[in-house]
mmCIF file of C-alpha atoms and ligand atoms in Angstrom:
data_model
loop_
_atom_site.group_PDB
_atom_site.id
_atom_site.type_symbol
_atom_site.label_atom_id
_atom_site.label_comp_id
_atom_site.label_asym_id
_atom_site.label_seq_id
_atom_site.Cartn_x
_atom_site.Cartn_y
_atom_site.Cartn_z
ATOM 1 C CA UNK A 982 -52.626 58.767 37.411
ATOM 2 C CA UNK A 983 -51.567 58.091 33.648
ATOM 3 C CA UNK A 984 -50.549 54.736 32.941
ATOM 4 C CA UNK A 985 -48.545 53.166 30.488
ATOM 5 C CA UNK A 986 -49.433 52.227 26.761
ATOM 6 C CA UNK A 987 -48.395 48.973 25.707
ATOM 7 C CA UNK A 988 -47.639 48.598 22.149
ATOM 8 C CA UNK A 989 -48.779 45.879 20.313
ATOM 9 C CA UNK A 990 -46.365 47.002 17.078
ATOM 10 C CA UNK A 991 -43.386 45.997 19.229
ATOM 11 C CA UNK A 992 -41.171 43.689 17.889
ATOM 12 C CA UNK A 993 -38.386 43.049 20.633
ATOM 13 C CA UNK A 994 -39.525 42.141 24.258
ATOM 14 C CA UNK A 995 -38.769 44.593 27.115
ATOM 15 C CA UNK A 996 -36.690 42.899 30.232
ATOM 16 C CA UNK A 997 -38.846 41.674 33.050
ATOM 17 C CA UNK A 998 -41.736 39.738 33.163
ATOM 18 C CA UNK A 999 -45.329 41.627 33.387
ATOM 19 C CA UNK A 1000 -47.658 40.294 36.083
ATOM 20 C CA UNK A 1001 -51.138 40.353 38.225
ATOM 21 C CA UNK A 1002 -51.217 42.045 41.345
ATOM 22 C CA UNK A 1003 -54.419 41.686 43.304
ATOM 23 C CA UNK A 1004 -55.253 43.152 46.940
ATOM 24 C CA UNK A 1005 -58.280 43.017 48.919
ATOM 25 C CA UNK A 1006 -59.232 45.329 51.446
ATOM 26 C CA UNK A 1007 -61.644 43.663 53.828
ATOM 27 C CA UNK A 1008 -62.846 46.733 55.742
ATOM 28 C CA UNK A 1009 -63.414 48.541 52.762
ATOM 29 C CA UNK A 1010 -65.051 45.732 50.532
ATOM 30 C CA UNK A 1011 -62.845 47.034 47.544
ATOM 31 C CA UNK A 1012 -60.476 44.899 45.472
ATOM 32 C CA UNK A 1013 -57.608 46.507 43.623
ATOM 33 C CA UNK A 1014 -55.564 45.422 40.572
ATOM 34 C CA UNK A 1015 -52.246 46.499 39.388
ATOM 35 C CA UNK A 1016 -50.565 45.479 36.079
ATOM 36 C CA UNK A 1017 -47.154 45.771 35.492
ATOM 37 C CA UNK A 1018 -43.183 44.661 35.468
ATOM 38 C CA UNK A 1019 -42.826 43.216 38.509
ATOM 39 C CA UNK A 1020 -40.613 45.839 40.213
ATOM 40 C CA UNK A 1021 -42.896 48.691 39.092
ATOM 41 C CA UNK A 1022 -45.855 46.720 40.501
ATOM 42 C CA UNK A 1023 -43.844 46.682 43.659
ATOM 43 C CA UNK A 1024 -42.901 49.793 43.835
ATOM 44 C CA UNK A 1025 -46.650 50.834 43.085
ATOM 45 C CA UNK A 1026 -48.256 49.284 45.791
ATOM 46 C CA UNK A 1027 -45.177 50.438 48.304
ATOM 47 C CA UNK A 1028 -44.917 53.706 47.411
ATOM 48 C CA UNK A 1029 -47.417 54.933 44.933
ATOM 49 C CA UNK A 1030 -44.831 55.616 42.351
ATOM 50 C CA UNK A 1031 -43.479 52.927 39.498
ATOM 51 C CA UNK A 1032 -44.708 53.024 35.884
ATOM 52 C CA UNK A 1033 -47.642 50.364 35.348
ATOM 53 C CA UNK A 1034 -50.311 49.787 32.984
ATOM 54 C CA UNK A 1035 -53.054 49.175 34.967
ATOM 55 C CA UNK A 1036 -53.793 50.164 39.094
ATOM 56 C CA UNK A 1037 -57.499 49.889 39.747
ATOM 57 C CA UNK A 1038 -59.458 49.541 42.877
ATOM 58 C CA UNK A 1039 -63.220 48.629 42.205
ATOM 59 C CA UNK A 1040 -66.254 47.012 44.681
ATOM 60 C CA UNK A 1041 -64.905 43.805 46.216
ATOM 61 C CA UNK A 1042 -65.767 40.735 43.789
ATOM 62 C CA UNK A 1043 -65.459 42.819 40.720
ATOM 63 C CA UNK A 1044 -62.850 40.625 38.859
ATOM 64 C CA UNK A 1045 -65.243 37.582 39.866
ATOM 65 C CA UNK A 1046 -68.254 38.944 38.658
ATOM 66 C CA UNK A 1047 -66.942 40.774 34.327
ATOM 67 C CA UNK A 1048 -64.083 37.964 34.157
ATOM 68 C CA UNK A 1049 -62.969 37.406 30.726
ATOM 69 C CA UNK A 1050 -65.385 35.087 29.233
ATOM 70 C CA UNK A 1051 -64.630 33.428 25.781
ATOM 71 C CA UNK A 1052 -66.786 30.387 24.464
ATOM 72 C CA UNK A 1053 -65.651 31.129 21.139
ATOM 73 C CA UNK A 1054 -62.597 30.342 22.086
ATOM 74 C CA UNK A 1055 -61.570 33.334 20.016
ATOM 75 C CA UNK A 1056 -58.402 33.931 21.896
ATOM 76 C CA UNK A 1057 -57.174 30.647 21.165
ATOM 77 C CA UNK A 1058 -57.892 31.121 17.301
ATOM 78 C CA UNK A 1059 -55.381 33.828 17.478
ATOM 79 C CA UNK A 1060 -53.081 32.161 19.483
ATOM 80 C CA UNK A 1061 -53.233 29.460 16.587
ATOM 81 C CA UNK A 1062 -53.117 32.250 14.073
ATOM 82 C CA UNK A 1063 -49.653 34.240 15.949
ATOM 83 C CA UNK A 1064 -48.037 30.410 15.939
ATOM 84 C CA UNK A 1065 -48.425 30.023 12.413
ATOM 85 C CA UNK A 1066 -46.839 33.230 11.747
ATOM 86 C CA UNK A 1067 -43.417 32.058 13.460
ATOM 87 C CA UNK A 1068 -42.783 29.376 10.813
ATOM 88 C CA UNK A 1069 -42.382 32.316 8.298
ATOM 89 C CA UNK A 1070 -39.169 33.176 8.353
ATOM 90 C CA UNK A 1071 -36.360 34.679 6.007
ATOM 91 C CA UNK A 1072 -37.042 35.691 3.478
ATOM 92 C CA UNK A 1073 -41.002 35.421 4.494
ATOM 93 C CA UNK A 1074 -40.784 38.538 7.774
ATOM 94 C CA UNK A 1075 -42.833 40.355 5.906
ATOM 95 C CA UNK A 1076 -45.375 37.313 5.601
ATOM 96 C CA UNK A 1077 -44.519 36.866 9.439
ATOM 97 C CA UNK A 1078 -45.765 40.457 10.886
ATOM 98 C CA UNK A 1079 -48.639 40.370 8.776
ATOM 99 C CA UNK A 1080 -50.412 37.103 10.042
ATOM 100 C CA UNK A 1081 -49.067 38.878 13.337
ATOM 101 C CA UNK A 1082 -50.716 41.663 13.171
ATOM 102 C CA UNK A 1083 -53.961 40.354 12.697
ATOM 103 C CA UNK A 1084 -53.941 38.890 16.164
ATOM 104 C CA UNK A 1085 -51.996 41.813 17.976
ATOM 105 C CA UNK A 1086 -55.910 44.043 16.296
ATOM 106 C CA UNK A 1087 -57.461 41.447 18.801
ATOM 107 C CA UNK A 1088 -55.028 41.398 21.330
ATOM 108 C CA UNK A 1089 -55.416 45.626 21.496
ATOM 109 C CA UNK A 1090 -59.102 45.571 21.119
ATOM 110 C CA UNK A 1091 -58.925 43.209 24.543
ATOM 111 C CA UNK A 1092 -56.451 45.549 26.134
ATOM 112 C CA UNK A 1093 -58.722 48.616 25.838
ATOM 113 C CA UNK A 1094 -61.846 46.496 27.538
ATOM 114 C CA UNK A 1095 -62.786 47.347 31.034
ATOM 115 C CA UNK A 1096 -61.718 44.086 32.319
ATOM 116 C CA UNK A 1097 -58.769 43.137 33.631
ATOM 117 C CA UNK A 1098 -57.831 39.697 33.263
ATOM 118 C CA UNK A 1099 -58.367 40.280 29.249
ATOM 119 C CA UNK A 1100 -56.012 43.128 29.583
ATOM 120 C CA UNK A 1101 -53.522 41.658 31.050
ATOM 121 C CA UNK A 1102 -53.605 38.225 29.017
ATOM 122 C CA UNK A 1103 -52.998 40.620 26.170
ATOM 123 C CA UNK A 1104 -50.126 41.795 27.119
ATOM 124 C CA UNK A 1105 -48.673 38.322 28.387
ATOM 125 C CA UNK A 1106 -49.505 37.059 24.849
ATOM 126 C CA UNK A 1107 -47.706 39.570 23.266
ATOM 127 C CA UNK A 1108 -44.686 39.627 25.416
ATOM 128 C CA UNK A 1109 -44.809 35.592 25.347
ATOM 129 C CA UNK A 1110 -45.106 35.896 21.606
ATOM 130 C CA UNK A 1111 -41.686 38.197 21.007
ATOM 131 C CA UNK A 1112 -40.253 36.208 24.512
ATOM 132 C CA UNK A 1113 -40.838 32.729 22.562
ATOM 133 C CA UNK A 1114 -39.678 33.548 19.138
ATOM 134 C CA UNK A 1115 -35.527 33.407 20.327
ATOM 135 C CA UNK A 1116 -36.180 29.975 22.136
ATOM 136 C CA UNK A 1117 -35.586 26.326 21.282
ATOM 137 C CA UNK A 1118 -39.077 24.535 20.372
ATOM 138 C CA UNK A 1119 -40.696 28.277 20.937
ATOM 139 C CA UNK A 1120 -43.615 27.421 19.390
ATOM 140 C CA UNK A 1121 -44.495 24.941 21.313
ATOM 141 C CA UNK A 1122 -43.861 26.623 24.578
ATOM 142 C CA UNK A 1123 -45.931 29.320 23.326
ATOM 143 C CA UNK A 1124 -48.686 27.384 22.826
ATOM 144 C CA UNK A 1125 -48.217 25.273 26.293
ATOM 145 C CA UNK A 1126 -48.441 28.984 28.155
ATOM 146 C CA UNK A 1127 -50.857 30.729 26.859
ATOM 147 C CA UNK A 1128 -53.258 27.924 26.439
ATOM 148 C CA UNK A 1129 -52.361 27.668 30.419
ATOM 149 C CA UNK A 1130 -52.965 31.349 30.743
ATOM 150 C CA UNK A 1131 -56.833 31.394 28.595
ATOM 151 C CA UNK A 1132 -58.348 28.157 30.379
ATOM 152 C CA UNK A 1133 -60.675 29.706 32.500
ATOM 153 C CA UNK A 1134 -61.939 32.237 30.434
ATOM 154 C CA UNK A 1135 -63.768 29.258 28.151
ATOM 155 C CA UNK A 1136 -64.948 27.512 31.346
ATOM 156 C CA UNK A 1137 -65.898 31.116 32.902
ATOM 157 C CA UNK A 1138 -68.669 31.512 30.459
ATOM 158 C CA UNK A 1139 -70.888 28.502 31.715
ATOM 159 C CA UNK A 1140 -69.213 28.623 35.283
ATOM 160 C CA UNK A 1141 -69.950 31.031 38.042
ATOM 161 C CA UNK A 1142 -66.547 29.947 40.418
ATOM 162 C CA UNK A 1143 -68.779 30.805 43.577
ATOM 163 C CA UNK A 1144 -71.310 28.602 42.455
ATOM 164 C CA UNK A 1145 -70.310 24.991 45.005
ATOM 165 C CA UNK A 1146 -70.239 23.018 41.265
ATOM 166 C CA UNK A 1147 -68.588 25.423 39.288
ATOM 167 C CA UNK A 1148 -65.644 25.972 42.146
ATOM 168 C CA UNK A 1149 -65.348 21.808 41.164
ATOM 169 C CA UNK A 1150 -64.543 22.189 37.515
ATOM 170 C CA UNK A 1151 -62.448 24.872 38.101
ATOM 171 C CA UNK A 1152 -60.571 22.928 40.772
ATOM 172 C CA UNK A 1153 -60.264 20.260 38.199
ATOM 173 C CA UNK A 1154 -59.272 22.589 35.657
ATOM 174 C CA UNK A 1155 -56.147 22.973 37.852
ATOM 175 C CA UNK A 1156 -52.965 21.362 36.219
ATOM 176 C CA UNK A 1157 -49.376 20.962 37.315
ATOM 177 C CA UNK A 1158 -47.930 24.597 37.677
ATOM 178 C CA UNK A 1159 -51.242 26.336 37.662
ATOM 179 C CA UNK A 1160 -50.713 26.564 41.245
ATOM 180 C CA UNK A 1161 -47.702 28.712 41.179
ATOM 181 C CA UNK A 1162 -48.458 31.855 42.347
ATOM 182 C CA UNK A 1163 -46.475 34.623 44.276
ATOM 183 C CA UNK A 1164 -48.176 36.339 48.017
ATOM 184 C CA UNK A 1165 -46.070 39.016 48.732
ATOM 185 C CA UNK A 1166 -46.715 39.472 52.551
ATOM 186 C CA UNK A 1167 -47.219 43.065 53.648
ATOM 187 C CA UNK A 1168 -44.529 45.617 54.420
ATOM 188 C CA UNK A 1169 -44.772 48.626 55.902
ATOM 189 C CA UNK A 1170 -46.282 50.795 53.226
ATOM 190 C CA UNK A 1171 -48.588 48.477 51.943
ATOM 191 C CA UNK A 1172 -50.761 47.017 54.889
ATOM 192 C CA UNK A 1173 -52.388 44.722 52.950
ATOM 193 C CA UNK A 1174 -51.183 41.106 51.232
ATOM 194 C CA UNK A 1175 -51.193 40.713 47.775
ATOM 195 C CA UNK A 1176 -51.246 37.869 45.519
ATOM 196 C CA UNK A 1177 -49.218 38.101 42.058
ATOM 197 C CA UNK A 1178 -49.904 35.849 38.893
ATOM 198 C CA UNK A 1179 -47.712 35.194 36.305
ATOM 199 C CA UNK A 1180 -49.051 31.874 34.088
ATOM 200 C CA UNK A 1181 -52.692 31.508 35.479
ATOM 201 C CA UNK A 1182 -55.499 33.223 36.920
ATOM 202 C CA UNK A 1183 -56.962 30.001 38.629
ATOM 203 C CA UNK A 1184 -55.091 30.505 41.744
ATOM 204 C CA UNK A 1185 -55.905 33.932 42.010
ATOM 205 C CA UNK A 1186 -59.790 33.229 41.367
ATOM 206 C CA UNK A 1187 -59.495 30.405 44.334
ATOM 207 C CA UNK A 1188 -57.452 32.849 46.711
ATOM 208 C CA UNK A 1189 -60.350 35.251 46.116
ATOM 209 C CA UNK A 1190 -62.903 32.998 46.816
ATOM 210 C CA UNK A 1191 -61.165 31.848 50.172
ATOM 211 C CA UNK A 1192 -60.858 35.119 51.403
ATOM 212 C CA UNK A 1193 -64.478 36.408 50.805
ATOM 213 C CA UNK A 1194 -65.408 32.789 52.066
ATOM 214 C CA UNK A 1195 -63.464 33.609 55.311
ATOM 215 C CA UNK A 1196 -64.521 37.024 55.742
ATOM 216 C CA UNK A 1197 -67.610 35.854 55.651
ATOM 217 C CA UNK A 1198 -69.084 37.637 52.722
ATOM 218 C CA UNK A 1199 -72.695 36.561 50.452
ATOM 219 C CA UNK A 1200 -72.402 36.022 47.021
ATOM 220 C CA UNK A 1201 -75.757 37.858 46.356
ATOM 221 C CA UNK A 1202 -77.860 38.563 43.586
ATOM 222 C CA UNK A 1203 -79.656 42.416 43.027
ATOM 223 C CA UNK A 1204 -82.954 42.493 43.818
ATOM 224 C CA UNK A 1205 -83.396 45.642 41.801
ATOM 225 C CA UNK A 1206 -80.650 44.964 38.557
ATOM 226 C CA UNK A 1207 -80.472 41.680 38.965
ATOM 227 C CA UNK A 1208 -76.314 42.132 39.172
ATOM 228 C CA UNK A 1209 -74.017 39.782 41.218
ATOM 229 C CA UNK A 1210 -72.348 41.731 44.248
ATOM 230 C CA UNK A 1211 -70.859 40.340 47.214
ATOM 231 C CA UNK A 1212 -72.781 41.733 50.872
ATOM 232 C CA UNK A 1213 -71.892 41.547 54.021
ATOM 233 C CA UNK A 1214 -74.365 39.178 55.408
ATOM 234 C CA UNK A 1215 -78.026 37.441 53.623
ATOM 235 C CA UNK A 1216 -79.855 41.094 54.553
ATOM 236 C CA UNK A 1217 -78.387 43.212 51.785
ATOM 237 C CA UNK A 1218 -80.141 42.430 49.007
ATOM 238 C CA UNK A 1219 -79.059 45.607 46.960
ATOM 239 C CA UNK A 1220 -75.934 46.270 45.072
ATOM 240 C CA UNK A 1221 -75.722 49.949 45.041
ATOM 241 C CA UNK A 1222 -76.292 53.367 45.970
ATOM 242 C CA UNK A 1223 -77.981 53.801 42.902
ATOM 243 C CA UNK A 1224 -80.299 50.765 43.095
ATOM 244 C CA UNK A 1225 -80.948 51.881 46.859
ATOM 245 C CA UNK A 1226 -81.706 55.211 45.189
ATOM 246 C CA UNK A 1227 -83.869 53.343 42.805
ATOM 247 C CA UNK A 1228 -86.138 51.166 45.561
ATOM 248 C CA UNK A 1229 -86.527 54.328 47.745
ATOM 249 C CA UNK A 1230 -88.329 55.882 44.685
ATOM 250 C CA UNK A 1231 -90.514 52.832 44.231
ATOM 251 C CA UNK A 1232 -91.424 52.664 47.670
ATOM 252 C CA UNK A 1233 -92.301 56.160 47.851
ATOM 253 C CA UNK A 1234 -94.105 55.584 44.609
ATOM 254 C CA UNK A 1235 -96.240 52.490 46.795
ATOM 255 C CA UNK A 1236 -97.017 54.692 49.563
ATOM 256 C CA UNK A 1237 -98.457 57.587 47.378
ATOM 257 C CA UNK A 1238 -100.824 55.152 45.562
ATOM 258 C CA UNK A 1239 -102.008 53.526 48.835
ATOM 259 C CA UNK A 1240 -102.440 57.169 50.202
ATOM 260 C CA UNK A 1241 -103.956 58.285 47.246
ATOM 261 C CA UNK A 1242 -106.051 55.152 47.350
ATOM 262 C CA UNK A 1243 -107.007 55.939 51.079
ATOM 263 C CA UNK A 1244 -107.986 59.374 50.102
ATOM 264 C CA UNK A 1245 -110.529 58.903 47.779
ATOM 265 C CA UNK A 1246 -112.349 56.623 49.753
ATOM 266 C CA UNK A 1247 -112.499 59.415 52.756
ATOM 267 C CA UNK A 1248 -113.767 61.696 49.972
ATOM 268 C CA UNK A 1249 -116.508 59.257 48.525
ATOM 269 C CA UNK A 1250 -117.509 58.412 51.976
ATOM 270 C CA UNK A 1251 -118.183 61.681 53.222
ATOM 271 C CA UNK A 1252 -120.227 62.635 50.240
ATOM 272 C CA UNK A 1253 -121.761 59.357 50.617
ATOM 273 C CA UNK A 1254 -123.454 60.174 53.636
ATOM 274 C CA UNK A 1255 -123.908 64.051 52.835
ATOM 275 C CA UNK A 1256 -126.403 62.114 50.533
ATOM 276 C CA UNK A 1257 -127.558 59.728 53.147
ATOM 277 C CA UNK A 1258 -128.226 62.486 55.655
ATOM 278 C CA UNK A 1259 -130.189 64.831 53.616
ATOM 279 C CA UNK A 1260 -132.147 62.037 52.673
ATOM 280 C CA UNK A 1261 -132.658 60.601 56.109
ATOM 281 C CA UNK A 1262 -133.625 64.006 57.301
ATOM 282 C CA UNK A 1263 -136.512 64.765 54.653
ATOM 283 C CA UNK A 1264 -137.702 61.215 55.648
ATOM 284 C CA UNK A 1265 -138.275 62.546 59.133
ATOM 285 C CA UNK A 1266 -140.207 65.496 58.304
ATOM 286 C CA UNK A 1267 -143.598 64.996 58.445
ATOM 287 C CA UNK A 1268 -144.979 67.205 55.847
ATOM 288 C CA UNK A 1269 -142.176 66.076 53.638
ATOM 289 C CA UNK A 1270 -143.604 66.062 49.798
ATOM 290 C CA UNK A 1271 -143.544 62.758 48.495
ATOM 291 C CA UNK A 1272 -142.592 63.342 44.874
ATOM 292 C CA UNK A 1273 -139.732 65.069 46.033
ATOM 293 C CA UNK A 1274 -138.892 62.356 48.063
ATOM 294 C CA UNK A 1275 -139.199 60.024 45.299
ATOM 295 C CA UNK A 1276 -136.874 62.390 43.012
ATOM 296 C CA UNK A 1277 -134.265 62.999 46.136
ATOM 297 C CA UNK A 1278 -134.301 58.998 46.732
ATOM 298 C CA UNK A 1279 -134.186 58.846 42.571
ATOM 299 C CA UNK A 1280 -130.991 61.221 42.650
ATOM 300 C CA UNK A 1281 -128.476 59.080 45.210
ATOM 301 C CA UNK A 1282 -129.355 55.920 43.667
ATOM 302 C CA UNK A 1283 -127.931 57.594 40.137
ATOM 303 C CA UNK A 1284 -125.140 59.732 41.978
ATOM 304 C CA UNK A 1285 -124.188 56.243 43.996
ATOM 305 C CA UNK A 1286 -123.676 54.579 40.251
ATOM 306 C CA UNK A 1287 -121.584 57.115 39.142
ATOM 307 C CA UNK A 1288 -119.423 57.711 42.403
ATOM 308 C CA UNK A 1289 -118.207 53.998 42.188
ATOM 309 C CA UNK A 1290 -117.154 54.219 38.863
ATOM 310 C CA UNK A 1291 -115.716 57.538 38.603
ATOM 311 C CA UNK A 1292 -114.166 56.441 41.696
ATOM 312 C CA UNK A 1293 -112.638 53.626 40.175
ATOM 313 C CA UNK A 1294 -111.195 55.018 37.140
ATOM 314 C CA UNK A 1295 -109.652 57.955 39.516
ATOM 315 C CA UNK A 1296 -107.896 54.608 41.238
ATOM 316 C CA UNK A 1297 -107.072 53.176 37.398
ATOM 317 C CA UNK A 1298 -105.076 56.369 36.540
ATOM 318 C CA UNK A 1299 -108.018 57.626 33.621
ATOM 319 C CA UNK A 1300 -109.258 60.397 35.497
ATOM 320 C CA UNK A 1301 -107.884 62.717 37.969
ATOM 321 C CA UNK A 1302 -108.864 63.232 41.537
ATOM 322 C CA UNK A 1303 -109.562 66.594 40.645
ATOM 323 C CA UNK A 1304 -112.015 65.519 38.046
ATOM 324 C CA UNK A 1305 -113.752 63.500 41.169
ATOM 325 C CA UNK A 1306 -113.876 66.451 43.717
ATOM 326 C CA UNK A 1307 -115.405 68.149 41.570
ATOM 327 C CA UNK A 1308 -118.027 65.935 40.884
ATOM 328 C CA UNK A 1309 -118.867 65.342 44.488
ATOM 329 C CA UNK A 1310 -119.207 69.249 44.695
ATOM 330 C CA UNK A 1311 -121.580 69.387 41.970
ATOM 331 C CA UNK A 1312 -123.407 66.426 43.203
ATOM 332 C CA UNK A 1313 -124.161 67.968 47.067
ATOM 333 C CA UNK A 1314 -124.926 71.001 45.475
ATOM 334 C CA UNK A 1315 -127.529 69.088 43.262
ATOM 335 C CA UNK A 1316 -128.978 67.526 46.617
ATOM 336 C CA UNK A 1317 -129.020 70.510 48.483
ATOM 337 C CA UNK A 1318 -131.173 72.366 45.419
ATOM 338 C CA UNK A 1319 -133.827 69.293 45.743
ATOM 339 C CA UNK A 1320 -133.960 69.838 49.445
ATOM 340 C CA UNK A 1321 -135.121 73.247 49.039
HETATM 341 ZN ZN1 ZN B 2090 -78.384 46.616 41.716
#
């Protein structure tokens, strides 16, 4: 479906506030985000219709896992940086949109990302910025919201929010009005609840955790990429299809070598005692010619030598086991000639 483009050259705010919609399906292990007004988001999630500017469903934990993470604090620099621009005023607009639209650059560059918490603080800075402009101490307020609105993404780089310490500073993180959040229960179309942000993600990121943590879902780590995923219980230790694709190979890989391995040791074994036998045999024979005796007994101790280490480079990878068939062919052919 085509969703809207928000415009970061606006200059007059739209009516209605833009929020975070997030549902989890518990059956299906998905999560599913939709950004928009508040009505359209509604209207999404009831009926599939309603204009929006983001409706994604990814692998349960998903926003957990890429959340917006800003040490920098680089998002605060152009909050800073949008503030300034509102003490420009007549005759200084011009001045204004041009500190202005230095930030809005960053504030689209975030909006195209993948990740959704960075696109829709974007759009809540932009709105915020155009929404604060008209009010009394604007600036101020402007500041107070958004700087509400980017908290976790500086704590979210150092802290992982399932992590039992992490879920602490987070917790602590939690100021007067963080808290307010929406659940709007479900309704006949939509089976499933769905909680609805406005000022902060922290309530969101703790009503996520709550529900895996009562579902009973792992926070697990990849044992083939090394990625975060949420499983079902301790025994999935793989994220994907594709990394279950990828540790079928290398087991299949593992079974070939040891097979492989196996293999040559049947075929050195058998020509082994080919050798042995012959040997054995002209030892028996009582008018056996001791010079050739002495040259057949002269001939396994030399093709012994060279088994074992053509044997082991066939195992090393530097020669084929072609290469050693071969040479075990040659070899009882050698033997048989000296037993004639
Ligand atoms: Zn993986």
């Amino acid at each position: 479906m085509n969703e809207l483009d928000y415009d970061f050259t606006r200059r007059e705010r739209d009516f209605g506030r833009v929020v975070f919609a997030l549902t989890l399906d518990h059956k299906k292990m998905t999560e599913r985000i939709v950004i928009g007004k508040a009505e359209e988001t509604r209207v999404r999630l009831e009926h599939g219709g309603g204009e929006v500017y983001l409706d994604r469903t990814n692998p349960l934990g998903s926003l957990l896992f890429s959340f917006e993470a800003d040490r920098e604090k680089e998002w605060n620099i152009n909050l800073s940086r949008l503030r300034e621009s509102y003490g420009k005023v007549f005759p200084f607009e011009g001045k204004r949109w041009k500190l202005a639209q230095q930030s809005a650059a960053f504030l689209q560059e975030k909006y195209q990302s993948a990740e959704p918490a960075a696109i829709f603080a974007a759009i809540r800075t932009w709105e915020e910025y155009l929404g604060c402009y008209h009010l009394k101490h604007g600036p101020q307020r402007f500041m107070e919201n958004m700087s509400q609105l980017y908290r976790p993404f500086f704590l979210y780089d150092e802290y992982k929010p399932w992590q039992e310490e992490a879920a602490a500073v987070l917790s602590k993180s939690l100021k007067d009005g963080d808290s307010q959040v929406e659940l709007w229960y479900p309704v006949k179309k939509r089976p499933f609840e769905c909680v609805v942000a406005f000022s902060s993600f922290l309530p969101v990121i703790f009503y996520y955790l709550h529900k895996v943590e009562e579902w009973g879902y792992i926070f697990q780590g990849c044992k083939v990429c090394g990625k975060s995923f949420l499983a079902k219980s301790k025994h999935y230790k793989l994220c994907s299809d594709e990394c279950r694709k990828v540790q079928a190979v290398e087991a299949k890989r593992l079974f070939d070598e040891n097979a492989k391995g196996e293999r040559i040791e049947q075929l050195h074994e058998s020509a082994y005692y080919y050798w042995y036998n012959r040997l054995r045999k002209l030892k028996r024979t009582k008018t056996a010619d001791p010079e050739r005796l002495a040259a057949v007994e002269e001939a396994f101790k030399a093709f012994r030598a060279e088994a074992v280490q053509m044997k082991n480079e066939v195992k090393r990878g530097d020669r084929s086991l072609t290469d050693f068939t071969a040479f075990l062919a040659e070899t009882q052919d050698e033997v048989d000639s000296l037993m004639e």
